[in-house]
PDB file of C-alpha atoms in Angstrom:
ATOM      1  CA  PRO A 269       0.020   0.150  -0.284  1.00  0.00           C
ATOM      2  CA  GLN A 270       2.818   2.531   0.861  1.00  0.00           C
ATOM      3  CA  LEU A 271       4.370   1.706  -2.589  1.00  0.00           C
ATOM      4  CA  TYR A 272       1.124   2.149  -4.456  1.00  0.00           C
ATOM      5  CA  SER A 273       0.597   5.468  -2.558  1.00  0.00           C
ATOM      6  CA  ILE A 274       3.918   6.795  -3.640  1.00  0.00           C
ATOM      7  CA  VAL A 275       3.335   5.529  -7.205  1.00  0.00           C
ATOM      8  CA  ALA A 276       0.060   7.552  -7.398  1.00  0.00           C
ATOM      9  CA  VAL A 277       1.663  10.735  -5.971  1.00  0.00           C
ATOM     10  CA  TRP A 278       4.373  10.510  -8.921  1.00  0.00           C
ATOM     11  CA  ILE A 279       1.611   9.947 -11.359  1.00  0.00           C
ATOM     12  CA  LYS A 280      -0.231  13.113 -10.279  1.00  0.00           C
ATOM     13  CA  PHE A 281       3.194  15.063 -10.086  1.00  0.00           C
ATOM     14  CA  HIS A 282       3.965  13.769 -13.652  1.00  0.00           C
ATOM     15  CA  ASN A 283       0.666  14.926 -15.033  1.00  0.00           C
ATOM     16  CA  LEU A 284       1.004  18.422 -13.306  1.00  0.00           C
ATOM     17  CA  ILE A 285       4.534  18.930 -14.980  1.00  0.00           C
ATOM     18  CA  ALA A 286       3.086  17.908 -18.290  1.00  0.00           C
ATOM     19  CA  ASP A 287       0.145  20.334 -17.910  1.00  0.00           C
ATOM     20  CA  ASN A 288       2.502  23.049 -16.980  1.00  0.00           C
ATOM     21  CA  LEU A 289       4.897  22.314 -19.765  1.00  0.00           C
ATOM     22  CA  LYS A 290       2.098  22.341 -22.400  1.00  0.00           C
ATOM     23  CA  GLN A 291       1.100  25.722 -21.272  1.00  0.00           C
ATOM     24  CA  ILE A 292       4.641  27.124 -21.568  1.00  0.00           C
ATOM     25  CA  HIS A 293       5.253  25.505 -24.731  1.00  0.00           C
ATOM     26  CA  PRO A 294       1.953  24.990 -26.680  1.00  0.00           C
ATOM     27  CA  ASN A 295       3.628  24.017 -29.976  1.00  0.00           C
ATOM     28  CA  LEU A 296       5.226  20.886 -28.510  1.00  0.00           C
ATOM     29  CA  ASP A 297       3.434  17.639 -29.688  1.00  0.00           C
ATOM     30  CA  ASN A 298       2.194  15.021 -27.024  1.00  0.00           C
ATOM     31  CA  GLU A 299       5.337  12.739 -27.410  1.00  0.00           C
ATOM     32  CA  ALA A 300       7.801  15.659 -26.705  1.00  0.00           C
ATOM     33  CA  ILE A 301       5.809  16.776 -23.729  1.00  0.00           C
ATOM     34  CA  PHE A 302       5.812  13.253 -22.377  1.00  0.00           C
ATOM     35  CA  TYR A 303       9.620  12.654 -22.739  1.00  0.00           C
ATOM     36  CA  GLU A 304      10.526  16.144 -21.343  1.00  0.00           C
ATOM     37  CA  THR A 305       8.313  15.505 -18.454  1.00  0.00           C
ATOM     38  CA  ARG A 306       9.613  12.048 -17.932  1.00  0.00           C
ATOM     39  CA  ARG A 307      13.044  13.583 -17.846  1.00  0.00           C
ATOM     40  CA  PHE A 308      12.140  15.913 -15.324  1.00  0.00           C
ATOM     41  CA  VAL A 309      10.231  13.713 -12.925  1.00  0.00           C
ATOM     42  CA  ILE A 310      13.081  11.195 -13.109  1.00  0.00           C
ATOM     43  CA  ALA A 311      15.570  13.848 -11.968  1.00  0.00           C
ATOM     44  CA  VAL A 312      13.439  14.977  -9.065  1.00  0.00           C
ATOM     45  CA  TYR A 313      13.007  11.336  -8.067  1.00  0.00           C
ATOM     46  CA  GLN A 314      16.671  10.646  -8.228  1.00  0.00           C
ATOM     47  CA  ASN A 315      17.577  13.755  -6.290  1.00  0.00           C
ATOM     48  CA  ILE A 316      15.075  12.890  -3.508  1.00  0.00           C
ATOM     49  CA  TRP A 317      16.627   9.153  -3.107  1.00  0.00           C
ATOM     50  CA  TYR A 318      20.420  10.121  -3.189  1.00  0.00           C
ATOM     51  CA  ASN A 319      20.063  13.410  -1.186  1.00  0.00           C
ATOM     52  CA  GLU A 320      17.111  12.517   1.450  1.00  0.00           C
ATOM     53  CA  VAL A 321      16.278   8.901   1.565  1.00  0.00           C
ATOM     54  CA  LEU A 322      19.723   7.134   1.312  1.00  0.00           C
ATOM     55  CA  PRO A 323      21.497   9.120   3.788  1.00  0.00           C
ATOM     56  CA  LEU A 324      18.806   8.226   6.299  1.00  0.00           C
ATOM     57  CA  ILE A 325      19.297   4.487   5.611  1.00  0.00           C
ATOM     58  CA  LEU A 326      22.876   4.135   4.899  1.00  0.00           C
ATOM     59  CA  SER A 327      24.355   7.224   6.727  1.00  0.00           C
ATOM     60  CA  PRO A 328      25.909  10.372   5.045  1.00  0.00           C
ATOM     61  CA  GLU A 329      29.428   8.913   5.875  1.00  0.00           C
ATOM     62  CA  VAL A 330      28.670   5.659   4.168  1.00  0.00           C
ATOM     63  CA  LEU A 331      27.611   7.442   1.017  1.00  0.00           C
ATOM     64  CA  VAL A 332      30.602   9.646   0.848  1.00  0.00           C
ATOM     65  CA  VAL A 333      33.177   6.863   1.578  1.00  0.00           C
ATOM     66  CA  HIS A 334      31.944   4.475  -1.095  1.00  0.00           C
ATOM     67  CA  GLU A 335      31.230   7.375  -3.610  1.00  0.00           C
ATOM     68  CA  ILE A 336      27.627   6.744  -3.689  1.00  0.00           C
ATOM     69  CA  ILE A 337      27.106  10.522  -3.748  1.00  0.00           C
ATOM     70  CA  SER A 338      29.204  13.187  -5.352  1.00  0.00           C
ATOM     71  CA  SER A 339      29.612  16.895  -5.154  1.00  0.00           C
ATOM     72  CA  LYS A 340      29.393  16.974  -9.022  1.00  0.00           C
ATOM     73  CA  SER A 341      26.010  17.498 -10.276  1.00  0.00           C
ATOM     74  CA  CYS A 342      26.884  17.148 -13.952  1.00  0.00           C
ATOM     75  CA  PHE A 343      25.974  14.257 -16.098  1.00  0.00           C
ATOM     76  CA  GLU A 344      28.748  11.808 -16.645  1.00  0.00           C
ATOM     77  CA  SER A 345      28.394   9.855 -19.856  1.00  0.00           C
ATOM     78  CA  SER A 346      31.229   7.282 -18.831  1.00  0.00           C
ATOM     79  CA  ILE A 347      29.244   5.898 -15.979  1.00  0.00           C
ATOM     80  CA  ASP A 348      27.039   2.918 -16.477  1.00  0.00           C
ATOM     81  CA  PRO A 349      23.605   3.652 -15.100  1.00  0.00           C
ATOM     82  CA  SER A 350      21.976   0.302 -15.124  1.00  0.00           C
ATOM     83  CA  VAL A 351      21.049  -1.556 -12.014  1.00  0.00           C
ATOM     84  CA  SER A 352      23.106  -4.520 -11.102  1.00  0.00           C
ATOM     85  CA  SER A 353      21.308  -8.036 -10.599  1.00  0.00           C
ATOM     86  CA  GLU A 354      22.505  -8.244  -7.019  1.00  0.00           C
ATOM     87  CA  PHE A 355      20.644  -4.985  -6.221  1.00  0.00           C
ATOM     88  CA  VAL A 356      17.566  -6.055  -7.659  1.00  0.00           C
ATOM     89  CA  ALA A 357      17.616  -9.445  -6.237  1.00  0.00           C
ATOM     90  CA  SER A 358      19.024  -8.918  -2.751  1.00  0.00           C
ATOM     91  CA  ALA A 359      19.581  -5.136  -1.488  1.00  0.00           C
ATOM     92  CA  ALA A 360      16.280  -3.627  -3.028  1.00  0.00           C
ATOM     93  CA  ARG A 361      14.375  -6.373  -1.088  1.00  0.00           C
ATOM     94  CA  TYR A 362      15.628  -5.074   2.141  1.00  0.00           C
ATOM     95  CA  PHE A 363      12.833  -2.643   2.050  1.00  0.00           C
ATOM     96  CA  HIS A 364      10.236  -5.421   2.382  1.00  0.00           C
ATOM     97  CA  ASN A 365      11.198  -5.450   6.251  1.00  0.00           C
ATOM     98  CA  PHE A 366       9.541  -2.104   6.489  1.00  0.00           C
ATOM     99  CA  ILE A 367       6.043  -3.143   5.457  1.00  0.00           C
ATOM    100  CA  HIS A 368       3.230  -2.753   8.183  1.00  0.00           C
ATOM    101  CA  ASP A 369       0.838  -5.456   9.265  1.00  0.00           C
ATOM    102  CA  ASP A 370      -2.001  -3.113   9.112  1.00  0.00           C
ATOM    103  CA  TYR A 371      -2.976   0.272   7.413  1.00  0.00           C
ATOM    104  CA  LYS A 372      -5.507   2.990   8.376  1.00  0.00           C
ATOM    105  CA  ILE A 373      -8.135   3.296   5.450  1.00  0.00           C
ATOM    106  CA  HIS A 374     -10.500   6.248   5.032  1.00  0.00           C
ATOM    107  CA  PHE A 375     -13.908   5.890   3.723  1.00  0.00           C
ATOM    108  CA  LYS A 376     -15.981   8.398   1.678  1.00  0.00           C
ATOM    109  CA  ASN A 377     -18.584   8.451   4.530  1.00  0.00           C
ATOM    110  CA  GLY A 378     -16.159   9.979   6.903  1.00  0.00           C
ATOM    111  CA  SER A 379     -15.021   6.954   8.881  1.00  0.00           C
ATOM    112  CA  SER A 380     -11.782   5.240   8.940  1.00  0.00           C
ATOM    113  CA  GLU A 381     -10.446   2.094  10.469  1.00  0.00           C
ATOM    114  CA  LYS A 382      -7.283  -0.011  10.592  1.00  0.00           C
ATOM    115  CA  ILE A 383      -7.226  -2.803   8.171  1.00  0.00           C
ATOM    116  CA  LEU A 384      -4.900  -5.897   8.094  1.00  0.00           C
ATOM    117  CA  LEU A 385      -2.618  -6.041   5.015  1.00  0.00           C
ATOM    118  CA  ARG A 386      -4.281  -9.485   3.838  1.00  0.00           C
ATOM    119  CA  LYS A 387      -7.827  -7.906   3.781  1.00  0.00           C
ATOM    120  CA  LEU A 388      -6.838  -4.419   2.309  1.00  0.00           C
ATOM    121  CA  PHE A 389      -7.182  -5.513  -1.548  1.00  0.00           C
ATOM    122  CA  TYR A 390     -10.733  -6.822  -1.218  1.00  0.00           C
ATOM    123  CA  TYR A 391     -12.360  -3.540  -0.104  1.00  0.00           C
ATOM    124  CA  ASP A 392     -14.674  -1.952  -2.854  1.00  0.00           C
ATOM    125  CA  THR A 393     -12.990   1.040  -4.370  1.00  0.00           C
ATOM    126  CA  GLU A 394     -16.212   2.743  -4.498  1.00  0.00           C
ATOM    127  CA  VAL A 395     -16.361   3.372  -0.735  1.00  0.00           C
ATOM    128  CA  ILE A 396     -12.682   4.443  -0.160  1.00  0.00           C
ATOM    129  CA  ASP A 397     -11.449   7.792   0.047  1.00  0.00           C
ATOM    130  CA  PHE A 398      -8.146   7.676  -1.976  1.00  0.00           C
ATOM    131  CA  LYS A 399      -6.868  11.013  -1.074  1.00  0.00           C
ATOM    132  CA  GLY A 400      -6.955  10.286   2.574  1.00  0.00           C
ATOM    133  CA  VAL A 401      -5.675   6.880   2.067  1.00  0.00           C
ATOM    134  CA  ILE A 402      -2.514   8.328   0.284  1.00  0.00           C
ATOM    135  CA  ALA A 403      -2.184  10.999   2.795  1.00  0.00           C
ATOM    136  CA  GLU A 404      -2.080   8.558   5.625  1.00  0.00           C
ATOM    137  CA  LEU A 405       0.246   6.317   4.110  1.00  0.00           C
ATOM    138  CA  LEU A 406       2.671   8.911   3.165  1.00  0.00           C
ATOM    139  CA  THR A 407       2.706  10.251   6.579  1.00  0.00           C
ATOM    140  CA  THR A 408       3.204   6.827   8.306  1.00  0.00           C
ATOM    141  CA  PRO A 409       6.650   5.912   9.261  1.00  0.00           C
ATOM    142  CA  TRP A 410       8.223   2.705   7.951  1.00  0.00           C
ATOM    143  CA  ASN A 411       7.699  -0.203  10.294  1.00  0.00           C
ATOM    144  CA  THR A 412      11.057  -0.721  11.938  1.00  0.00           C
ATOM    145  CA  ALA A 413      10.169  -3.174  14.729  1.00  0.00           C
ATOM    146  CA  SER A 414      10.348  -6.454  13.181  1.00  0.00           C
ATOM    147  CA  ILE A 415       9.287  -8.270   9.770  1.00  0.00           C
ATOM    148  CA  GLY A 416       5.608  -8.085   9.527  1.00  0.00           C
ATOM    149  CA  ASN A 417       3.549 -11.111  10.388  1.00  0.00           C
ATOM    150  CA  GLU A 418       1.184 -10.365   7.488  1.00  0.00           C
ATOM    151  CA  ILE A 419       3.972 -10.613   4.712  1.00  0.00           C
ATOM    152  CA  SER A 420       5.645 -13.575   6.466  1.00  0.00           C
ATOM    153  CA  ASN A 421       2.326 -15.759   7.045  1.00  0.00           C
ATOM    154  CA  TYR A 422      -0.442 -14.129   5.146  1.00  0.00           C
ATOM    155  CA  LEU A 423       0.854 -12.842   1.597  1.00  0.00           C
ATOM    156  CA  PHE A 424      -1.632 -13.069  -1.091  1.00  0.00           C
ATOM    157  CA  SER A 425      -4.363 -14.747   1.277  1.00  0.00           C
ATOM    158  CA  THR A 426      -7.398 -14.021   3.354  1.00  0.00           C
ATOM    159  CA  ASN A 427      -7.375 -17.567   4.791  1.00  0.00           C
ATOM    160  CA  ALA A 428      -5.345 -19.188   7.557  1.00  0.00           C
ATOM    161  CA  HIS A 429      -2.223 -19.678   5.245  1.00  0.00           C
ATOM    162  CA  GLY A 430      -0.516 -17.441   2.827  1.00  0.00           C
ATOM    163  CA  LEU A 431       3.005 -16.933   1.180  1.00  0.00           C
ATOM    164  CA  ASP A 432       6.182 -15.729   3.047  1.00  0.00           C
ATOM    165  CA  LEU A 433       7.770 -12.890   1.265  1.00  0.00           C
ATOM    166  CA  ARG A 434      11.061 -13.150   2.944  1.00  0.00           C
ATOM    167  CA  ALA A 435      11.291 -16.776   2.045  1.00  0.00           C
ATOM    168  CA  LEU A 436      10.269 -15.810  -1.647  1.00  0.00           C
ATOM    169  CA  ASP A 437      13.029 -12.959  -1.579  1.00  0.00           C
ATOM    170  CA  ILE A 438      15.823 -15.564  -0.337  1.00  0.00           C
ATOM    171  CA  GLN A 439      14.720 -17.909  -2.963  1.00  0.00           C
ATOM    172  CA  THR A 440      14.955 -15.222  -5.698  1.00  0.00           C
ATOM    173  CA  GLU A 441      18.378 -14.152  -4.372  1.00  0.00           C
ATOM    174  CA  ARG A 442      19.537 -17.690  -4.789  1.00  0.00           C
ATOM    175  CA  ASP A 443      18.065 -17.885  -8.493  1.00  0.00           C
ATOM    176  CA  PHE A 444      20.321 -14.833  -9.129  1.00  0.00           C
ATOM    177  CA  GLY A 445      23.265 -16.518  -7.951  1.00  0.00           C
ATOM    178  CA  VAL A 446      23.583 -14.020  -4.641  1.00  0.00           C
ATOM    179  CA  ALA A 447      25.947 -15.924  -2.205  1.00  0.00           C
ATOM    180  CA  THR A 448      24.496 -16.784   1.501  1.00  0.00           C
ATOM    181  CA  TYR A 449      25.898 -14.732   4.157  1.00  0.00           C
ATOM    182  CA  CYS A 450      28.245 -17.190   5.274  1.00  0.00           C
ATOM    183  CA  ASP A 451      29.762 -17.781   1.784  1.00  0.00           C
ATOM    184  CA  ALA A 452      30.169 -13.966   1.430  1.00  0.00           C
ATOM    185  CA  LEU A 453      32.142 -13.804   4.661  1.00  0.00           C
ATOM    186  CA  TYR A 454      34.419 -16.587   3.341  1.00  0.00           C
ATOM    187  CA  TYR A 455      34.728 -14.850  -0.060  1.00  0.00           C
ATOM    188  CA  PHE A 456      35.739 -11.615   1.164  1.00  0.00           C
ATOM    189  CA  ASN A 457      38.445 -13.221   3.453  1.00  0.00           C
ATOM    190  CA  LEU A 458      36.536 -12.288   6.746  1.00  0.00           C
ATOM    191  CA  THR A 459      36.839 -15.752   8.410  1.00  0.00           C
ATOM    192  CA  ASP A 460      40.621 -16.022   8.277  1.00  0.00           C
ATOM    193  CA  GLY A 461      40.291 -18.704   5.702  1.00  0.00           C
ATOM    194  CA  LYS A 462      38.059 -20.891   7.702  1.00  0.00           C
ATOM    195  CA  CYS A 463      34.739 -22.406   6.427  1.00  0.00           C
ATOM    196  CA  VAL A 464      31.563 -21.129   8.180  1.00  0.00           C
ATOM    197  CA  GLU A 465      29.910 -24.163   9.603  1.00  0.00           C
ATOM    198  CA  GLY A 466      27.669 -22.786  12.328  1.00  0.00           C
ATOM    199  CA  PHE A 467      26.299 -19.722  14.182  1.00  0.00           C
ATOM    200  CA  GLN A 468      29.466 -19.880  16.504  1.00  0.00           C
ATOM    201  CA  ASP A 469      31.579 -19.076  13.638  1.00  0.00           C
ATOM    202  CA  ILE A 470      29.733 -15.934  12.759  1.00  0.00           C
ATOM    203  CA  GLU A 471      28.911 -14.758  16.199  1.00  0.00           C
ATOM    204  CA  ARG A 472      31.610 -12.000  16.135  1.00  0.00           C
ATOM    205  CA  PHE A 473      30.168 -10.476  12.987  1.00  0.00           C
ATOM    206  CA  ILE A 474      26.796 -10.073  14.196  1.00  0.00           C
TER     207      ILE A 474
END
């Protein structure tokens, strides 16, 4: 739900920029307006992620040390902008940990209530006040307590049992060839050349 609310906001922002661009440059055709708007929206999105979101997650010091952000603001044609398989399969899925078990939903009759994630998608869209829902979701902090019960036991189900999103994430990482935590420790020579065989061998890393 939080992801969908963000998508909705960016779509509205995209349309706002496109409307303004059409007013400023009435001679541009629809395709030119779309691509100019797309370029502008991507730049704003990237600026927010690199300058506001990532520093909160990784810390400003880490971003500087690993040259994730730079003092340069110009376009570097020599840099490969593609996303690595390791990021898609592993690092990006870390954000699944922040999903809440329930969300506050606003209805058009003025009432509101907290709904479990597994039941959220079965509500009639005619009775939901989407502006209120999006406003609520955008101001709700990420879940940092623990991995939500709803995504680890009831994903895509309204019944007693469902899928486990974190288990699916781990399987996806394996499909992409991402090493296990223990394999990575050994590969980067952090275990003094010894194979990791149990939790006692990684206790000092945790």
